[in-house]
PDB file of C-alpha atoms and ligand atoms in Angstrom:
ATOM      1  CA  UNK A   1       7.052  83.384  83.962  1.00 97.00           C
ATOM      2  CA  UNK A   2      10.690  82.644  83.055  1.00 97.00           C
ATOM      3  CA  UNK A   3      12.782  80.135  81.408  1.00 95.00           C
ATOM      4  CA  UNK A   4      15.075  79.885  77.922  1.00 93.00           C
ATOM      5  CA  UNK A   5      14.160  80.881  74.707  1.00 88.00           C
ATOM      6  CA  UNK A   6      11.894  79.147  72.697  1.00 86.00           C
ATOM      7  CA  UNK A   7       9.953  77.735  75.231  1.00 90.00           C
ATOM      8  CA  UNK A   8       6.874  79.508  74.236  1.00 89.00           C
ATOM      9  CA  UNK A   9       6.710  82.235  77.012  1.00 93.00           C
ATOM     10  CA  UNK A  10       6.154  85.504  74.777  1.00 93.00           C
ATOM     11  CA  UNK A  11       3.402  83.608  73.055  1.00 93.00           C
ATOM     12  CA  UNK A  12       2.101  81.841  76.127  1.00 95.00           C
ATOM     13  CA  UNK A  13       2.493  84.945  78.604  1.00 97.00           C
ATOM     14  CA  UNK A  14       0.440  87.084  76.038  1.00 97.00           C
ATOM     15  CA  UNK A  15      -2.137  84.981  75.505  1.00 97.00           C
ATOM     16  CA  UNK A  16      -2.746  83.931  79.106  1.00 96.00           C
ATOM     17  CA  UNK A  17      -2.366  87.911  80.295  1.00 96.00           C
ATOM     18  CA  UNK A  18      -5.389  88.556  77.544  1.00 95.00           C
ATOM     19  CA  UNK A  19      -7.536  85.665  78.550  1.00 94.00           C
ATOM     20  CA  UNK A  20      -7.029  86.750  82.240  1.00 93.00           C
ATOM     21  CA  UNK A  21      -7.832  90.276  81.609  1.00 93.00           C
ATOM     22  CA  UNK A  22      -4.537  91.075  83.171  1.00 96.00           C
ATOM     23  CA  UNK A  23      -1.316  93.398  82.166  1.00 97.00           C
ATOM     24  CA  UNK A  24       1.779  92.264  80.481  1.00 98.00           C
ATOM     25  CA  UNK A  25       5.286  92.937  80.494  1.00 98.00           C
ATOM     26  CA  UNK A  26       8.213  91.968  78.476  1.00 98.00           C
ATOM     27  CA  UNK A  27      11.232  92.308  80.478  1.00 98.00           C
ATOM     28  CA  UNK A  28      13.548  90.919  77.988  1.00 97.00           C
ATOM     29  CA  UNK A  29      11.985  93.608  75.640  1.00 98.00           C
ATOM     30  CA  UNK A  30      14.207  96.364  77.895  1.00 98.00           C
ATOM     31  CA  UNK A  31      16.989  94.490  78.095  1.00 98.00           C
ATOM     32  CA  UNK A  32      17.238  93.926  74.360  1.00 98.00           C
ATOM     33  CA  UNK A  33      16.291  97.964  73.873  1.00 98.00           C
ATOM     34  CA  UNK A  34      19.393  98.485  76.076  1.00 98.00           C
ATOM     35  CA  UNK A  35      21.107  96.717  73.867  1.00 98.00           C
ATOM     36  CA  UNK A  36      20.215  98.527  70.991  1.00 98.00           C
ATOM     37  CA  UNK A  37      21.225 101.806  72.344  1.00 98.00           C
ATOM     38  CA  UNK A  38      24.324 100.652  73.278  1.00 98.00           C
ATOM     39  CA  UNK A  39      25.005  99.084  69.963  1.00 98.00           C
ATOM     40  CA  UNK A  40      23.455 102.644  68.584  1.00 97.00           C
ATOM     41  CA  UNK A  41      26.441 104.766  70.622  1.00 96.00           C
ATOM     42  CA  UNK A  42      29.088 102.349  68.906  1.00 96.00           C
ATOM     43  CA  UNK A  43      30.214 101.130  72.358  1.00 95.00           C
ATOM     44  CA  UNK A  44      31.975  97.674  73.227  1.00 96.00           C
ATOM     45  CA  UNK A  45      28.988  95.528  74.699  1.00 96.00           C
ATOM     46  CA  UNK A  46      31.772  94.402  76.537  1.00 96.00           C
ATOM     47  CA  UNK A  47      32.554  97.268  78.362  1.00 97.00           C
ATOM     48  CA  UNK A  48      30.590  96.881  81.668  1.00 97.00           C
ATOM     49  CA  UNK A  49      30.942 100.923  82.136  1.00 97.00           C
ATOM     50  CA  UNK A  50      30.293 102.501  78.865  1.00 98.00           C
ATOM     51  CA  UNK A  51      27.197  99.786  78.714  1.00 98.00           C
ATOM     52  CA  UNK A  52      25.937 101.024  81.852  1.00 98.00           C
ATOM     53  CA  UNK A  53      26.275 104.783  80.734  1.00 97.00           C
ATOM     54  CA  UNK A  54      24.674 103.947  77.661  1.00 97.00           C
ATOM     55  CA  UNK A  55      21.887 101.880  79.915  1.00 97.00           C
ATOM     56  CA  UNK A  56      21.177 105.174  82.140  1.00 97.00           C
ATOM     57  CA  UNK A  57      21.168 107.708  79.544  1.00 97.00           C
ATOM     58  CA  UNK A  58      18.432 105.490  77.013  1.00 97.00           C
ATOM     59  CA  UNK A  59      15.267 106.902  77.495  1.00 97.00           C
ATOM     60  CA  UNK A  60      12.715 103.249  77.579  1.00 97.00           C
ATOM     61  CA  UNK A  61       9.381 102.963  77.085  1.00 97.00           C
ATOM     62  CA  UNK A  62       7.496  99.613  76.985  1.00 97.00           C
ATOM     63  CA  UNK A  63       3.845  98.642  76.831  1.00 96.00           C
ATOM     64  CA  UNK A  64       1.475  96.508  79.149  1.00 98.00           C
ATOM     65  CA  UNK A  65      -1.234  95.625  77.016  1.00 97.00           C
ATOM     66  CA  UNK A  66      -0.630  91.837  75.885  1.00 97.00           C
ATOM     67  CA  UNK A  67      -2.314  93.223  73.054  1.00 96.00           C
ATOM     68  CA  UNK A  68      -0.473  95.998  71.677  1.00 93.00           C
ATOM     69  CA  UNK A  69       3.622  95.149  72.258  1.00 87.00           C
ATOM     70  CA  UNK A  70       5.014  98.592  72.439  1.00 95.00           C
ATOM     71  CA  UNK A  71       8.622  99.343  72.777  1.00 97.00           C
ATOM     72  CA  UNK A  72      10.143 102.619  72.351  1.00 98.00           C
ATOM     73  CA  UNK A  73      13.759 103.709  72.529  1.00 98.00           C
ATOM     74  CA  UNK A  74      14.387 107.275  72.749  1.00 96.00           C
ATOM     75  CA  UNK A  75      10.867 108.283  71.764  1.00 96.00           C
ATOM     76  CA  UNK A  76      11.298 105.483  68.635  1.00 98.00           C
ATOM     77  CA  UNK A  77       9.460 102.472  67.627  1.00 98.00           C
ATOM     78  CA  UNK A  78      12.596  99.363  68.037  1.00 98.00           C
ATOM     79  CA  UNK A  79      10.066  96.650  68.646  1.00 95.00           C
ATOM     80  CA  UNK A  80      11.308  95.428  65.394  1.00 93.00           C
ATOM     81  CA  UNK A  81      14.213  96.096  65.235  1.00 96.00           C
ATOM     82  CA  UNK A  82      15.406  94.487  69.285  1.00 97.00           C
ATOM     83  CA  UNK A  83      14.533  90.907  67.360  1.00 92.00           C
ATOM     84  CA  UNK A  84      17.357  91.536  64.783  1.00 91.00           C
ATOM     85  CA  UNK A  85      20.928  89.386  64.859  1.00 89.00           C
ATOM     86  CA  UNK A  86      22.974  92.367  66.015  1.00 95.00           C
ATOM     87  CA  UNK A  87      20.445  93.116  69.220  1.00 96.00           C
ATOM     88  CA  UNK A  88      20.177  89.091  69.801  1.00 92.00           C
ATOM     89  CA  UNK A  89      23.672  88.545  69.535  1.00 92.00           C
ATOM     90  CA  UNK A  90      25.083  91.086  71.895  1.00 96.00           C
ATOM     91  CA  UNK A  91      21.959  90.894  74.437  1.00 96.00           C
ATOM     92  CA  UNK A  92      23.095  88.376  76.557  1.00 94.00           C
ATOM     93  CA  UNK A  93      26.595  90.312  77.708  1.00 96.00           C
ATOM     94  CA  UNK A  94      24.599  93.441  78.427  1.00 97.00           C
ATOM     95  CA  UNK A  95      22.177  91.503  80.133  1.00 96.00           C
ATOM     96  CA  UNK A  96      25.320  90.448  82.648  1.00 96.00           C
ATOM     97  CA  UNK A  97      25.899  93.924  83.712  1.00 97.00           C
ATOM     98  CA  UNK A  98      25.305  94.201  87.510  1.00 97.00           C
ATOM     99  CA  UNK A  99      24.586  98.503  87.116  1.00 98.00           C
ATOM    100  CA  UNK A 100      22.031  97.428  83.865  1.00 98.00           C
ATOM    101  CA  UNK A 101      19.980  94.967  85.833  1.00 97.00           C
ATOM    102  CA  UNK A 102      19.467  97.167  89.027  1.00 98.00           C
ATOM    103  CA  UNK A 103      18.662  99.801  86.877  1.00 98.00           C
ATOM    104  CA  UNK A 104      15.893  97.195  85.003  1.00 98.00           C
ATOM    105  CA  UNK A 105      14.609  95.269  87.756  1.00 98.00           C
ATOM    106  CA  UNK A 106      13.772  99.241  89.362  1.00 98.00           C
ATOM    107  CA  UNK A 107      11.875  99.817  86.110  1.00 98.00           C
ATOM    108  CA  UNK A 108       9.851  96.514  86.523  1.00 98.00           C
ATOM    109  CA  UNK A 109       8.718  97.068  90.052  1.00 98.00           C
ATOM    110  CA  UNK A 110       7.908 100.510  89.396  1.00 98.00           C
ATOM    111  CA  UNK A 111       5.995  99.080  86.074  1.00 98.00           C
ATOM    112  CA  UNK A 112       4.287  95.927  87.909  1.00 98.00           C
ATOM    113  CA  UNK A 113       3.500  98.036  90.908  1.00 98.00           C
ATOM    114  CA  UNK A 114       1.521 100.494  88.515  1.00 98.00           C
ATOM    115  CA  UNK A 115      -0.380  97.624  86.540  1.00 97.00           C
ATOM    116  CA  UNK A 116      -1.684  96.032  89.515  1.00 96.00           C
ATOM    117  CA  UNK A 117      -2.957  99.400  90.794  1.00 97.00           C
ATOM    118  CA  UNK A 118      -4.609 100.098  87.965  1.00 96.00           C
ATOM    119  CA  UNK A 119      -5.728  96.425  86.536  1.00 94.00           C
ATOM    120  CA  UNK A 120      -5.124  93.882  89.701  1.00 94.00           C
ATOM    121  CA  UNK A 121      -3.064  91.478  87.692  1.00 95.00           C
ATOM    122  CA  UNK A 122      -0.026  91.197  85.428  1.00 97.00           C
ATOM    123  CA  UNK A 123       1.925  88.597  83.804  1.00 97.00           C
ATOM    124  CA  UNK A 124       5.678  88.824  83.660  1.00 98.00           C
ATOM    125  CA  UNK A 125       7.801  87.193  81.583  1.00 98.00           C
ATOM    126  CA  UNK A 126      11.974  86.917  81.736  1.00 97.00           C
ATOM    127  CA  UNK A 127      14.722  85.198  82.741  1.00 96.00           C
ATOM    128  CA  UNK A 128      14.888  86.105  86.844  1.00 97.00           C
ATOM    129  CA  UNK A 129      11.070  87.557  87.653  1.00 98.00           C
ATOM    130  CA  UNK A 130      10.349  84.433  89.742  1.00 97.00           C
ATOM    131  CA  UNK A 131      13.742  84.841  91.710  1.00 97.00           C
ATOM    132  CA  UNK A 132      14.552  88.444  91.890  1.00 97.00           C
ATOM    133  CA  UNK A 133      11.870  91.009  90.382  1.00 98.00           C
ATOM    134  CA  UNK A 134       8.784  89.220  91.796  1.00 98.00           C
ATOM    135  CA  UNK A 135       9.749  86.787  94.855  1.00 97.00           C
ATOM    136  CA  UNK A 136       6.427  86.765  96.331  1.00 96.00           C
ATOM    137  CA  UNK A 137       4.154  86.480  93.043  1.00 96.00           C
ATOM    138  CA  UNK A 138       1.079  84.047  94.016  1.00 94.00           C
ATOM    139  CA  UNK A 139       1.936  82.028  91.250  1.00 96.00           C
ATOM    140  CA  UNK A 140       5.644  81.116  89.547  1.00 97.00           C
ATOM    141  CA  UNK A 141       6.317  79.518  85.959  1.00 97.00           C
ATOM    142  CA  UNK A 142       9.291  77.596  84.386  1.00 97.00           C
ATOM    143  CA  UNK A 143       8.394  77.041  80.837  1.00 96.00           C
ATOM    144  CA  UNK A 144      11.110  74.424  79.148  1.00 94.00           C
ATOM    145  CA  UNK A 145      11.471  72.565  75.733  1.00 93.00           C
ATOM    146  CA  UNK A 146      13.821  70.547  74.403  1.00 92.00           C
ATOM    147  CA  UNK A 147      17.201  72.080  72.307  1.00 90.00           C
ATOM    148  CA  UNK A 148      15.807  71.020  68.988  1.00 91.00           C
ATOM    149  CA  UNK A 149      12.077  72.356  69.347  1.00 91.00           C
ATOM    150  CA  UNK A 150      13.030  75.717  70.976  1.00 92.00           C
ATOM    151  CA  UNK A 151      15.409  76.014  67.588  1.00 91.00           C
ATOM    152  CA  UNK A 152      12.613  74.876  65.659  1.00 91.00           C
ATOM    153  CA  UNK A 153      10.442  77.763  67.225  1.00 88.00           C
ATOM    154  CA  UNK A 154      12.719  80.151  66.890  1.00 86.00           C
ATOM    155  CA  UNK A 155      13.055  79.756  63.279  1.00 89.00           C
ATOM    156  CA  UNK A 156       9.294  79.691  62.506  1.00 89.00           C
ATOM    157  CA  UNK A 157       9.608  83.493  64.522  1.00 84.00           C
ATOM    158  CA  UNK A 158      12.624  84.391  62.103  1.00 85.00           C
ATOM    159  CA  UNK A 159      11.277  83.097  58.971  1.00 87.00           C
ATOM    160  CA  UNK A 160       7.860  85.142  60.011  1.00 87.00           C
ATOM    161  CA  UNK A 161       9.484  88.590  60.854  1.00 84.00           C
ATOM    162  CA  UNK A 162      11.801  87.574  56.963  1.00 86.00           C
ATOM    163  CA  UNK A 163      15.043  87.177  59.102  1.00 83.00           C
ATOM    164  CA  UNK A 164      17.023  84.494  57.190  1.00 85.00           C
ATOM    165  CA  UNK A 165      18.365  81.628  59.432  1.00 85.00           C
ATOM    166  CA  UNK A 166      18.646  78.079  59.240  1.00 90.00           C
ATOM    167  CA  UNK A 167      18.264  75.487  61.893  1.00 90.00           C
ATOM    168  CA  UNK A 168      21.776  74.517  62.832  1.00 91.00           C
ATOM    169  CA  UNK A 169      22.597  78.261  63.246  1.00 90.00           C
ATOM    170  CA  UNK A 170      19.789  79.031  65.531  1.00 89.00           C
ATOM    171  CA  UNK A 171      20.441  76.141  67.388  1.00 91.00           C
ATOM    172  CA  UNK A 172      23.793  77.154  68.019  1.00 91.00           C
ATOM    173  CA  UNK A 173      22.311  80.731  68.708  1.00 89.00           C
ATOM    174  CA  UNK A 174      20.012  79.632  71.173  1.00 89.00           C
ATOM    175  CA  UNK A 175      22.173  76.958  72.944  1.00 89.00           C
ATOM    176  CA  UNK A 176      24.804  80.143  73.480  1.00 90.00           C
ATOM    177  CA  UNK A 177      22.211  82.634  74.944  1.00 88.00           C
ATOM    178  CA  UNK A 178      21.221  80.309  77.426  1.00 90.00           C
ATOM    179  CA  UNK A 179      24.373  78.993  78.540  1.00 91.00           C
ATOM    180  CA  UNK A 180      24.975  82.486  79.332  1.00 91.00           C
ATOM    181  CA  UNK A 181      21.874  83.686  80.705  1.00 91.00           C
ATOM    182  CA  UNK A 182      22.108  80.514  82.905  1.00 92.00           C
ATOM    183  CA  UNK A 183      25.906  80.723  84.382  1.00 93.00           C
ATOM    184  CA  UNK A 184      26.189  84.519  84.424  1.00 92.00           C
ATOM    185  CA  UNK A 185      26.988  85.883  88.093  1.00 92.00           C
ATOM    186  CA  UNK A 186      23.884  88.029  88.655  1.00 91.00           C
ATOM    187  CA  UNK A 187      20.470  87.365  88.857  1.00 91.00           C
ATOM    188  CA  UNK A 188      21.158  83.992  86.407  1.00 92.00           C
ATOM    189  CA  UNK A 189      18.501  82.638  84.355  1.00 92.00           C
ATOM    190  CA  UNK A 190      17.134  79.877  87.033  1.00 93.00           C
ATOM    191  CA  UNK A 191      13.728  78.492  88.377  1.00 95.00           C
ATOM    192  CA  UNK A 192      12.341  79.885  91.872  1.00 96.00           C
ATOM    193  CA  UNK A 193      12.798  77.036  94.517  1.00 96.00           C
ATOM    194  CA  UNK A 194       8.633  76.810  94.585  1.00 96.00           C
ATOM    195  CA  UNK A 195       8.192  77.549  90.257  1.00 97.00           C
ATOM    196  CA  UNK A 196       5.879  75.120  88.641  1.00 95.00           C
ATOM    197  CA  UNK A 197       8.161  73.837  86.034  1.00 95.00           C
ATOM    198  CA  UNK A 198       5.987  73.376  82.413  1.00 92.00           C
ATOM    199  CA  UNK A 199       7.476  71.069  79.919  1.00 93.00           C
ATOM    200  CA  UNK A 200       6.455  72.597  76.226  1.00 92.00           C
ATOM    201  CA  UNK A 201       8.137  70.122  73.908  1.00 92.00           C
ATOM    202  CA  UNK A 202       5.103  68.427  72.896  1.00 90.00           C
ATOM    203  CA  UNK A 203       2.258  71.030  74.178  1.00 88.00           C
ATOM    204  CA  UNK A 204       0.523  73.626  71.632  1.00 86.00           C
ATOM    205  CA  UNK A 205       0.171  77.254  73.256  1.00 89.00           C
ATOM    206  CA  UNK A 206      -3.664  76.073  74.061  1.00 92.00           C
ATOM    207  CA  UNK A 207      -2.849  73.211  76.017  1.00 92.00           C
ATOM    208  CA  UNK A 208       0.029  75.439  78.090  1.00 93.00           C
ATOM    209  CA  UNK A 209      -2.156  77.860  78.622  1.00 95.00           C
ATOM    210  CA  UNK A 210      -5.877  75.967  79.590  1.00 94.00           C
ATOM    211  CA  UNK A 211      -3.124  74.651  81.903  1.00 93.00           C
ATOM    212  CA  UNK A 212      -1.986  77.679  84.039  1.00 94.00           C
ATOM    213  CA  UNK A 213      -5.719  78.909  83.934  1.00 93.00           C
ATOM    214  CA  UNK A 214      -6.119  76.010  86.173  1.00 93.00           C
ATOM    215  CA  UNK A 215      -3.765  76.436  88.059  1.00 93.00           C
ATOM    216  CA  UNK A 216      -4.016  80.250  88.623  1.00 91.00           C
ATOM    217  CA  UNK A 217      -7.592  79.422  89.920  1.00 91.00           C
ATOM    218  CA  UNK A 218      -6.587  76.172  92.254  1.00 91.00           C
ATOM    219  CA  UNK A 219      -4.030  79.159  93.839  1.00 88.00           C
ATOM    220  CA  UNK A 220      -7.332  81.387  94.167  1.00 86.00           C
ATOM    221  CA  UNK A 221      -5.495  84.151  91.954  1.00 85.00           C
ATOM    222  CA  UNK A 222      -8.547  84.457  90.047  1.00 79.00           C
ATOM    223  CA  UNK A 223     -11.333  85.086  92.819  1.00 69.00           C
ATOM    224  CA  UNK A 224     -13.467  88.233  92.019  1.00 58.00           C
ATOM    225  CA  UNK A 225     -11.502  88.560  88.551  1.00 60.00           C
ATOM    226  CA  UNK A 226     -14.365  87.338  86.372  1.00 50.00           C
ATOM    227  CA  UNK A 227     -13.933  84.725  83.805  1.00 46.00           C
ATOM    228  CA  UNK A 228     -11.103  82.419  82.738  1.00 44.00           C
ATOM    229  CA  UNK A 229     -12.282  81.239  79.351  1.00 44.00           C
TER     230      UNK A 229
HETATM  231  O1   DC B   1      13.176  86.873  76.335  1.00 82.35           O
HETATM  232  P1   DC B   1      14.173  87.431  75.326  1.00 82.35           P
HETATM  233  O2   DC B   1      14.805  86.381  74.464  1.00 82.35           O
HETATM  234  O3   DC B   1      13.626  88.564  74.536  1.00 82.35           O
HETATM  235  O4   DC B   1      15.342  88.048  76.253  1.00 82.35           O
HETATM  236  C1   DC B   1      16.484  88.645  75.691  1.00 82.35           C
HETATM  237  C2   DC B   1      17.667  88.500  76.619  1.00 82.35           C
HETATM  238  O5   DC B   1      17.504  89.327  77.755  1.00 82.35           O
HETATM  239  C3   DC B   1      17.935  87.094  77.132  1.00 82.35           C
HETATM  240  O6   DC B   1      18.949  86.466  76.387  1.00 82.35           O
HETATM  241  C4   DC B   1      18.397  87.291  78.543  1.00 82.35           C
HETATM  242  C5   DC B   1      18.006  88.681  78.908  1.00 82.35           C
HETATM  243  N1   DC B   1      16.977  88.740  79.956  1.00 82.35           N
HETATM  244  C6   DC B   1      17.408  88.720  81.252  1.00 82.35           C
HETATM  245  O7   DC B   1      18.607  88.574  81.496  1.00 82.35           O
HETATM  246  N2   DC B   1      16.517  88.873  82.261  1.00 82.35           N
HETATM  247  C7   DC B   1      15.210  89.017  82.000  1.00 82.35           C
HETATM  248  N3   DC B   1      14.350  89.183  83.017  1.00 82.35           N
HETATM  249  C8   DC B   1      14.748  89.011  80.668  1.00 82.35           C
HETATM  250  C9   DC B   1      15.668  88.845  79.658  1.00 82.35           C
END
């Protein structure tokens, strides 16, 4: 499941994963813990090298359980603390780095391989799964919304987790992030060529999600994995 933020896909991702009985996995999660121990060792973000040394020496651990997010950085709970401004802010320019993504997309497979061993399904969610990490899952999403509601979501997450914001600011936020995601040279933020693009604008996580049930059983995901309600 990829597309920009906002759109719903933590929320949507999760909740389908549970109702599937399947595992999860937040790839943006590692590249925003990346980011953090880069921004821990006082580096420039900027610095494609020192970002990648940072990358190889951060020891990452993140959970499958759509249950129980886990995300540890150096043996330490950040799954707070990757959702900040400083993490958000810088996340997209580490996210660009050639020697970071390799080094990421290797941890996914290794991480999807291991979940469908031991459970037979996982969800994915991030910005390339459908076009680089997972080319040959059975079943592709593109969740979009428009500008304003992504903002709009985004704020309801900040003014949750007591981050101040306000909308014009996380609108601007937003519309940066995925103007870089989008247009930087590797593995850009794009849909698959055979994605089912999912417009979220006006659709409640229920109605997004009853939705790709469907569909994962028209595609035949579900046969001999139980229930999907
Ligand atoms: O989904 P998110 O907002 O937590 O992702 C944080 C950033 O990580 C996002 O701005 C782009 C990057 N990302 C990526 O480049 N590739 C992924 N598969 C997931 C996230």
């Amino acid at each position: 499941m990829d597309g920009p933020s906002g759109t719903g896909k933590t929320t949507v991702a999760r909740t389908l994963a549970d109702r599937l009985g399947a595992g999860y996995l937040d790839t943006g999660a590692m590249y925003r813990a990346i980011t953090l121990a880069a921004l821990r060792s006082g580096i420039d973000v900027a610095d494609a090298d020192a970002v990648t040394t940072a990358a190889k020496a951060a020891e990452l651990e993140v959970g499958t359980d759509p249950n129980t997010p886990v995300a540890l950085l150096d043996g330490g709970d950040v799954a707070a603390e990757i959702r900040g401004d400083a993490v958000t802010s810088a996340v997209s320019a580490v996210a660009a780095v050639p020697a970071v993504r390799d080094l990421l997309v290797d941890q996914q497979r290794r991480i999807i391989a291991g979940v469908l061993a031991d459970v037979g399904g996982i969800v994915v969610e991030g910005r390339d799964i459908g076009t680089v990490v997972a080319p040959d899952a059975p079943l592709k999403i593109f969740l979009t919304a428009s500008a304003n509601v992504r903002a709009a979501r985004r704020l309801a997450q900040d003014s949750a987790a007591g981050r101040e914001s306000n909308h014009v600011d996380v609108l601007r936020s937003v519309d940066r992030r995925d103007r870089l995601d989008s247009t930087r040279a590797t593995n850009p933020m794009r849909p698959a060529y055979d994605a089912v693009e999912f417009d979220t604008t006006d659709l409640g996580v229920e109605g997004v999600v009853t939705s790709l049930c469907e569909l994962a059983e028209q595609r035949g995901i579900l046969a001999g994995r139980g229930t999907t309600s």
